[in-house]
Amino acid sequence: MKSIVVIGTVAFDSIKTPFGEAPEVLGGSATFFSMVARLFAKVQLVAIVGKDFPHHHIKMFQEKGVDLEGLVRSEGRTFRWSGEYEENMNVRHTLETQLNVLEEFQAELPASYRKAPVVFLANINPDLQLRVLDQLESPQLVCCDTMNLWIVNQRHDLEKVLKRVNYFIISEEEAQLITQEHNMIKGARAILKLGNFSLIIKRGGYGAILFTQRNEIFAIPAFPLENVIDPTGAGDTFAGGFTGFLATQNEVGLESVQKAMMYGNIAASFCVEGFSVDRLLDLDRETLSGRLREFVRMTHLANSLANVE
Ligand code: AMP
């Protein structure tokens, strides 16, 4: 089993959706990612929490098999984020971001992490993403996400990161913010020029689209759900399924990327069915694959993508 190093946030989220509120629940980009990637690979977490971070959350990560050697516990307060969703839950507003302990984080990799072949640079300061890349010996697969705060405040560092990634996975809103372009195709072309990566644009309830440097394009719908409770973390969960599946492959070609997108898509469909990581805690490969098979049957993708595990 390969290992995946993930750097990102471990957070307290306060969420408001049309269905209710969840104050100070476990969140963070690295948290959601780990809860799915662990089903495919050994996850080595790089993150920081404060002294207010309860032991039962730490225990939960341990029970899920996540390697916490790279988790720093500091004296300050844990990173906090709050957000509110409109009736159309594809539209989200950030109410507050408190960086707290993130401001002192150095992202030092334990020696046991440095040989990891796969890395996911989850949403966090791009200078920390760079620092992780610099400490890895020879990563073969680098996937990366970002968010509005970093696109606006640390654009220069973000562009440095993008020169070194294989897959850049962002939301449609983030793509628009990077390029100021409302036509998604033109925007995608402009983003692809920032490096040599493939781009995946996540479109919430409308699915996800892949754009490659070779002008290939592949779109999948989201798994149809009638009860979406809280979309927070869907993007990181998508990345967990995507990166996790690719970590199981010896060769990464277009077909395995398409399958990886499907795994990401299905993982995200579980995430949004509850607040925080509630629906991901008991998720296993069989449940994930079961819903994936249903998705393949519904969309008739089976003809072009035989042998989905
Ligand atoms: P997503 O819904 O996939 O975009 O991810 C939401 C998660 O990202 C939440 O659990 C937040 O704690 C975390 N988050 C929000 N803002 C930031 C930020 N600026 N940097 C890193 N993580 C963040």
PDB file of N, CA and C and ligand atoms in Angstrom, residues 8-15 25-32 79-82 85 92 94 96-99 102 122-125 145-150 171 174 202 230-239 271 276, ligand 1:
ATOM      1  N   GLY A   8      -2.737  20.120   5.098  1.00  0.00           N
ATOM      2  CA  GLY A   8      -3.969  20.896   4.998  1.00  0.00           C
ATOM      3  C   GLY A   8      -4.406  21.321   6.381  1.00  0.00           C
ATOM      4  N   THR A   9      -5.642  21.785   6.482  1.00  0.00           N
ATOM      5  CA  THR A   9      -6.130  22.219   7.787  1.00  0.00           C
ATOM      6  C   THR A   9      -6.880  21.107   8.500  1.00  0.00           C
ATOM      7  N   VAL A  10      -6.761  21.143   9.842  1.00  0.00           N
ATOM      8  CA  VAL A  10      -7.624  20.366  10.734  1.00  0.00           C
ATOM      9  C   VAL A  10      -8.295  21.444  11.571  1.00  0.00           C
ATOM     10  N   ALA A  11      -9.611  21.496  11.533  1.00  0.00           N
ATOM     11  CA  ALA A  11     -10.293  22.730  11.939  1.00  0.00           C
ATOM     12  C   ALA A  11     -11.537  22.482  12.775  1.00  0.00           C
ATOM     13  N   PHE A  12     -12.007  23.599  13.326  1.00  0.00           N
ATOM     14  CA  PHE A  12     -13.380  23.627  13.833  1.00  0.00           C
ATOM     15  C   PHE A  12     -14.190  24.454  12.845  1.00  0.00           C
ATOM     16  N   ASP A  13     -15.247  23.860  12.323  1.00  0.00           N
ATOM     17  CA  ASP A  13     -16.134  24.562  11.388  1.00  0.00           C
ATOM     18  C   ASP A  13     -17.446  24.903  12.073  1.00  0.00           C
ATOM     19  N   SER A  14     -17.976  26.080  11.756  1.00  0.00           N
ATOM     20  CA  SER A  14     -19.343  26.423  12.188  1.00  0.00           C
ATOM     21  C   SER A  14     -20.157  26.670  10.927  1.00  0.00           C
ATOM     22  N   ILE A  15     -21.167  25.854  10.746  1.00  0.00           N
ATOM     23  CA  ILE A  15     -21.873  25.792   9.461  1.00  0.00           C
ATOM     24  C   ILE A  15     -23.349  26.143   9.632  1.00  0.00           C
ATOM     25  N   VAL A  25     -17.843  22.103  14.728  1.00  0.00           N
ATOM     26  CA  VAL A  25     -17.695  20.665  14.465  1.00  0.00           C
ATOM     27  C   VAL A  25     -16.348  20.415  13.785  1.00  0.00           C
ATOM     28  N   LEU A  26     -15.924  19.163  13.792  1.00  0.00           N
ATOM     29  CA  LEU A  26     -14.640  18.818  13.177  1.00  0.00           C
ATOM     30  C   LEU A  26     -14.691  19.071  11.673  1.00  0.00           C
ATOM     31  N   GLY A  27     -13.697  19.801  11.181  1.00  0.00           N
ATOM     32  CA  GLY A  27     -13.606  20.062   9.741  1.00  0.00           C
ATOM     33  C   GLY A  27     -12.164  20.241   9.359  1.00  0.00           C
ATOM     34  N   GLY A  28     -11.957  20.927   8.232  1.00  0.00           N
ATOM     35  CA  GLY A  28     -10.597  21.160   7.742  1.00  0.00           C
ATOM     36  C   GLY A  28     -10.344  20.343   6.484  1.00  0.00           C
ATOM     37  N   SER A  29      -9.558  20.942   5.595  1.00  0.00           N
ATOM     38  CA  SER A  29      -9.338  20.298   4.301  1.00  0.00           C
ATOM     39  C   SER A  29      -8.643  18.944   4.456  1.00  0.00           C
ATOM     40  N   ALA A  30      -7.660  18.857   5.348  1.00  0.00           N
ATOM     41  CA  ALA A  30      -6.927  17.596   5.505  1.00  0.00           C
ATOM     42  C   ALA A  30      -7.781  16.538   6.196  1.00  0.00           C
ATOM     43  N   THR A  31      -8.704  16.986   7.022  1.00  0.00           N
ATOM     44  CA  THR A  31      -9.574  16.034   7.727  1.00  0.00           C
ATOM     45  C   THR A  31     -10.461  15.299   6.733  1.00  0.00           C
ATOM     46  N   PHE A  32     -11.181  16.080   5.911  1.00  0.00           N
ATOM     47  CA  PHE A  32     -12.098  15.443   4.960  1.00  0.00           C
ATOM     48  C   PHE A  32     -11.313  14.553   3.992  1.00  0.00           C
ATOM     49  N   PHE A  79      -7.345  26.370  14.107  1.00  0.00           N
ATOM     50  CA  PHE A  79      -7.923  27.076  12.955  1.00  0.00           C
ATOM     51  C   PHE A  79      -9.452  26.947  12.995  1.00  0.00           C
ATOM     52  N   ARG A  80     -10.130  28.076  12.709  1.00  0.00           N
ATOM     53  CA  ARG A  80     -11.598  28.042  12.674  1.00  0.00           C
ATOM     54  C   ARG A  80     -12.119  28.670  11.396  1.00  0.00           C
ATOM     55  N   TRP A  81     -13.172  28.077  10.882  1.00  0.00           N
ATOM     56  CA  TRP A  81     -13.805  28.607   9.669  1.00  0.00           C
ATOM     57  C   TRP A  81     -15.310  28.527   9.839  1.00  0.00           C
ATOM     58  N   SER A  82     -16.029  29.582   9.408  1.00  0.00           N
ATOM     59  CA  SER A  82     -17.491  29.462   9.415  1.00  0.00           C
ATOM     60  C   SER A  82     -18.047  29.880   8.065  1.00  0.00           C
ATOM     61  N   TYR A  85     -24.641  28.556   3.712  1.00  0.00           N
ATOM     62  CA  TYR A  85     -25.102  28.170   2.371  1.00  0.00           C
ATOM     63  C   TYR A  85     -26.457  28.795   2.085  1.00  0.00           C
ATOM     64  N   ARG A  92     -22.097  29.375  -1.507  1.00  0.00           N
ATOM     65  CA  ARG A  92     -21.636  29.424  -0.113  1.00  0.00           C
ATOM     66  C   ARG A  92     -20.954  30.748   0.173  1.00  0.00           C
ATOM     67  N   THR A  94     -18.314  32.526   2.927  1.00  0.00           N
ATOM     68  CA  THR A  94     -17.457  32.393   4.104  1.00  0.00           C
ATOM     69  C   THR A  94     -17.810  33.528   5.048  1.00  0.00           C
ATOM     70  N   GLU A  96     -16.368  33.745   8.350  1.00  0.00           N
ATOM     71  CA  GLU A  96     -15.157  34.107   9.084  1.00  0.00           C
ATOM     72  C   GLU A  96     -14.081  33.027   8.922  1.00  0.00           C
ATOM     73  N   THR A  97     -12.829  33.469   8.816  1.00  0.00           N
ATOM     74  CA  THR A  97     -11.696  32.539   8.849  1.00  0.00           C
ATOM     75  C   THR A  97     -10.756  33.024   9.942  1.00  0.00           C
ATOM     76  N   GLN A  98     -10.510  32.190  10.939  1.00  0.00           N
ATOM     77  CA  GLN A  98      -9.520  32.529  11.993  1.00  0.00           C
ATOM     78  C   GLN A  98      -8.330  31.611  11.810  1.00  0.00           C
ATOM     79  N   LEU A  99      -7.208  32.173  11.380  1.00  0.00           N
ATOM     80  CA  LEU A  99      -6.043  31.327  11.104  1.00  0.00           C
ATOM     81  C   LEU A  99      -5.470  30.720  12.385  1.00  0.00           C
ATOM     82  N   LEU A 102      -2.399  28.355  12.621  1.00  0.00           N
ATOM     83  CA  LEU A 102      -1.850  28.240  11.260  1.00  0.00           C
ATOM     84  C   LEU A 102      -0.753  29.275  11.031  1.00  0.00           C
ATOM     85  N   ALA A 122      -3.573  19.945   0.182  1.00  0.00           N
ATOM     86  CA  ALA A 122      -4.948  20.399   0.412  1.00  0.00           C
ATOM     87  C   ALA A 122      -4.916  21.899   0.651  1.00  0.00           C
ATOM     88  N   ASN A 123      -6.098  22.443   0.725  1.00  0.00           N
ATOM     89  CA  ASN A 123      -6.261  23.871   0.892  1.00  0.00           C
ATOM     90  C   ASN A 123      -5.581  24.373   2.175  1.00  0.00           C
ATOM     91  N   ILE A 124      -4.524  25.162   1.984  1.00  0.00           N
ATOM     92  CA  ILE A 124      -3.751  25.767   3.085  1.00  0.00           C
ATOM     93  C   ILE A 124      -2.842  26.816   2.435  1.00  0.00           C
ATOM     94  N   ASN A 125      -2.110  27.615   3.212  1.00  0.00           N
ATOM     95  CA  ASN A 125      -1.219  28.632   2.639  1.00  0.00           C
ATOM     96  C   ASN A 125      -0.299  28.014   1.587  1.00  0.00           C
ATOM     97  N   ASP A 145      -5.050  21.569  -4.251  1.00  0.00           N
ATOM     98  CA  ASP A 145      -6.298  22.345  -4.154  1.00  0.00           C
ATOM     99  C   ASP A 145      -5.920  23.723  -3.626  1.00  0.00           C
ATOM    100  N   THR A 146      -6.831  24.673  -3.701  1.00  0.00           N
ATOM    101  CA  THR A 146      -6.624  25.958  -3.044  1.00  0.00           C
ATOM    102  C   THR A 146      -7.991  26.588  -2.758  1.00  0.00           C
ATOM    103  N   MET A 147      -7.978  27.843  -2.293  1.00  0.00           N
ATOM    104  CA  MET A 147      -9.247  28.477  -1.944  1.00  0.00           C
ATOM    105  C   MET A 147      -9.135  29.986  -2.100  1.00  0.00           C
ATOM    106  N   ASN A 148     -10.287  30.650  -2.119  1.00  0.00           N
ATOM    107  CA  ASN A 148     -10.325  32.099  -2.393  1.00  0.00           C
ATOM    108  C   ASN A 148      -9.301  32.913  -1.596  1.00  0.00           C
ATOM    109  N   LEU A 149      -9.172  32.640  -0.300  1.00  0.00           N
ATOM    110  CA  LEU A 149      -8.261  33.420   0.541  1.00  0.00           C
ATOM    111  C   LEU A 149      -6.841  33.432  -0.032  1.00  0.00           C
ATOM    112  N   TRP A 150      -6.392  32.256  -0.466  1.00  0.00           N
ATOM    113  CA  TRP A 150      -5.002  32.132  -0.950  1.00  0.00           C
ATOM    114  C   TRP A 150      -4.863  32.653  -2.369  1.00  0.00           C
ATOM    115  N   SER A 171     -12.730  24.474  -7.333  1.00  0.00           N
ATOM    116  CA  SER A 171     -14.158  24.671  -7.613  1.00  0.00           C
ATOM    117  C   SER A 171     -14.308  25.659  -8.766  1.00  0.00           C
ATOM    118  N   GLU A 174     -13.582  29.165  -7.691  1.00  0.00           N
ATOM    119  CA  GLU A 174     -12.140  29.444  -7.573  1.00  0.00           C
ATOM    120  C   GLU A 174     -11.515  29.643  -8.952  1.00  0.00           C
ATOM    121  N   LYS A 202     -14.505  21.411 -10.058  1.00  0.00           N
ATOM    122  CA  LYS A 202     -15.637  20.806  -9.340  1.00  0.00           C
ATOM    123  C   LYS A 202     -16.805  21.785  -9.402  1.00  0.00           C
ATOM    124  N   ASP A 230     -25.190  19.111   4.056  1.00  0.00           N
ATOM    125  CA  ASP A 230     -24.112  20.086   4.246  1.00  0.00           C
ATOM    126  C   ASP A 230     -22.970  19.795   3.259  1.00  0.00           C
ATOM    127  N   PRO A 231     -22.777  20.683   2.284  1.00  0.00           N
ATOM    128  CA  PRO A 231     -21.734  20.423   1.278  1.00  0.00           C
ATOM    129  C   PRO A 231     -20.300  20.666   1.768  1.00  0.00           C
ATOM    130  N   THR A 232     -20.113  21.139   2.975  1.00  0.00           N
ATOM    131  CA  THR A 232     -18.750  21.447   3.449  1.00  0.00           C
ATOM    132  C   THR A 232     -17.861  20.202   3.367  1.00  0.00           C
ATOM    133  N   GLY A 233     -16.707  20.394   2.767  1.00  0.00           N
ATOM    134  CA  GLY A 233     -15.753  19.290   2.696  1.00  0.00           C
ATOM    135  C   GLY A 233     -15.920  18.428   1.466  1.00  0.00           C
ATOM    136  N   ALA A 234     -16.964  18.692   0.665  1.00  0.00           N
ATOM    137  CA  ALA A 234     -17.192  17.844  -0.513  1.00  0.00           C
ATOM    138  C   ALA A 234     -15.980  17.879  -1.443  1.00  0.00           C
ATOM    139  N   GLY A 235     -15.387  19.071  -1.573  1.00  0.00           N
ATOM    140  CA  GLY A 235     -14.242  19.203  -2.472  1.00  0.00           C
ATOM    141  C   GLY A 235     -13.038  18.403  -1.978  1.00  0.00           C
ATOM    142  N   ASP A 236     -12.797  18.446  -0.689  1.00  0.00           N
ATOM    143  CA  ASP A 236     -11.649  17.718  -0.120  1.00  0.00           C
ATOM    144  C   ASP A 236     -11.905  16.212  -0.165  1.00  0.00           C
ATOM    145  N   THR A 237     -13.164  15.853   0.013  1.00  0.00           N
ATOM    146  CA  THR A 237     -13.534  14.445  -0.034  1.00  0.00           C
ATOM    147  C   THR A 237     -13.373  13.917  -1.458  1.00  0.00           C
ATOM    148  N   PHE A 238     -13.776  14.747  -2.422  1.00  0.00           N
ATOM    149  CA  PHE A 238     -13.563  14.399  -3.835  1.00  0.00           C
ATOM    150  C   PHE A 238     -12.065  14.115  -4.049  1.00  0.00           C
ATOM    151  N   ALA A 239     -11.256  15.015  -3.561  1.00  0.00           N
ATOM    152  CA  ALA A 239      -9.802  14.863  -3.735  1.00  0.00           C
ATOM    153  C   ALA A 239      -9.302  13.600  -3.037  1.00  0.00           C
ATOM    154  N   CYS A 271     -20.241  12.538   1.690  1.00  0.00           N
ATOM    155  CA  CYS A 271     -19.892  13.665   2.566  1.00  0.00           C
ATOM    156  C   CYS A 271     -21.068  14.615   2.760  1.00  0.00           C
ATOM    157  N   SER A 276     -20.279  17.813   8.994  1.00  0.00           N
ATOM    158  CA  SER A 276     -18.925  17.410   9.357  1.00  0.00           C
ATOM    159  C   SER A 276     -18.538  16.103   8.644  1.00  0.00           C
TER     160      SER A 276
HETATM  161  P1  AMP B   1     -14.562  22.489   0.871  1.00  0.00           P
HETATM  162  O1  AMP B   1     -16.014  22.525   1.260  1.00  0.00           O
HETATM  163  O2  AMP B   1     -14.151  21.199   0.263  1.00  0.00           O
HETATM  164  O3  AMP B   1     -14.161  23.681   0.068  1.00  0.00           O
HETATM  165  O4  AMP B   1     -13.692  22.565   2.211  1.00  0.00           O
HETATM  166  C1  AMP B   1     -14.149  23.186   3.367  1.00  0.00           C
HETATM  167  C2  AMP B   1     -13.136  22.946   4.485  1.00  0.00           C
HETATM  168  O5  AMP B   1     -11.977  23.756   4.244  1.00  0.00           O
HETATM  169  C3  AMP B   1     -13.696  23.343   5.820  1.00  0.00           C
HETATM  170  O6  AMP B   1     -13.750  22.204   6.646  1.00  0.00           O
HETATM  171  C4  AMP B   1     -12.744  24.398   6.368  1.00  0.00           C
HETATM  172  O7  AMP B   1     -12.331  24.173   7.684  1.00  0.00           O
HETATM  173  C5  AMP B   1     -11.564  24.383   5.448  1.00  0.00           C
HETATM  174  N1  AMP B   1     -11.136  25.743   5.088  1.00  0.00           N
HETATM  175  C6  AMP B   1     -11.906  26.842   4.918  1.00  0.00           C
HETATM  176  N2  AMP B   1     -11.168  27.915   4.564  1.00  0.00           N
HETATM  177  C7  AMP B   1      -9.886  27.499   4.501  1.00  0.00           C
HETATM  178  C8  AMP B   1      -8.637  28.121   4.171  1.00  0.00           C
HETATM  179  N3  AMP B   1      -8.576  29.413   3.808  1.00  0.00           N
HETATM  180  N4  AMP B   1      -7.522  27.368   4.201  1.00  0.00           N
HETATM  181  C9  AMP B   1      -7.583  26.065   4.515  1.00  0.00           C
HETATM  182  N5  AMP B   1      -8.717  25.405   4.848  1.00  0.00           N
HETATM  183  C10 AMP B   1      -9.868  26.108   4.845  1.00  0.00           C
END
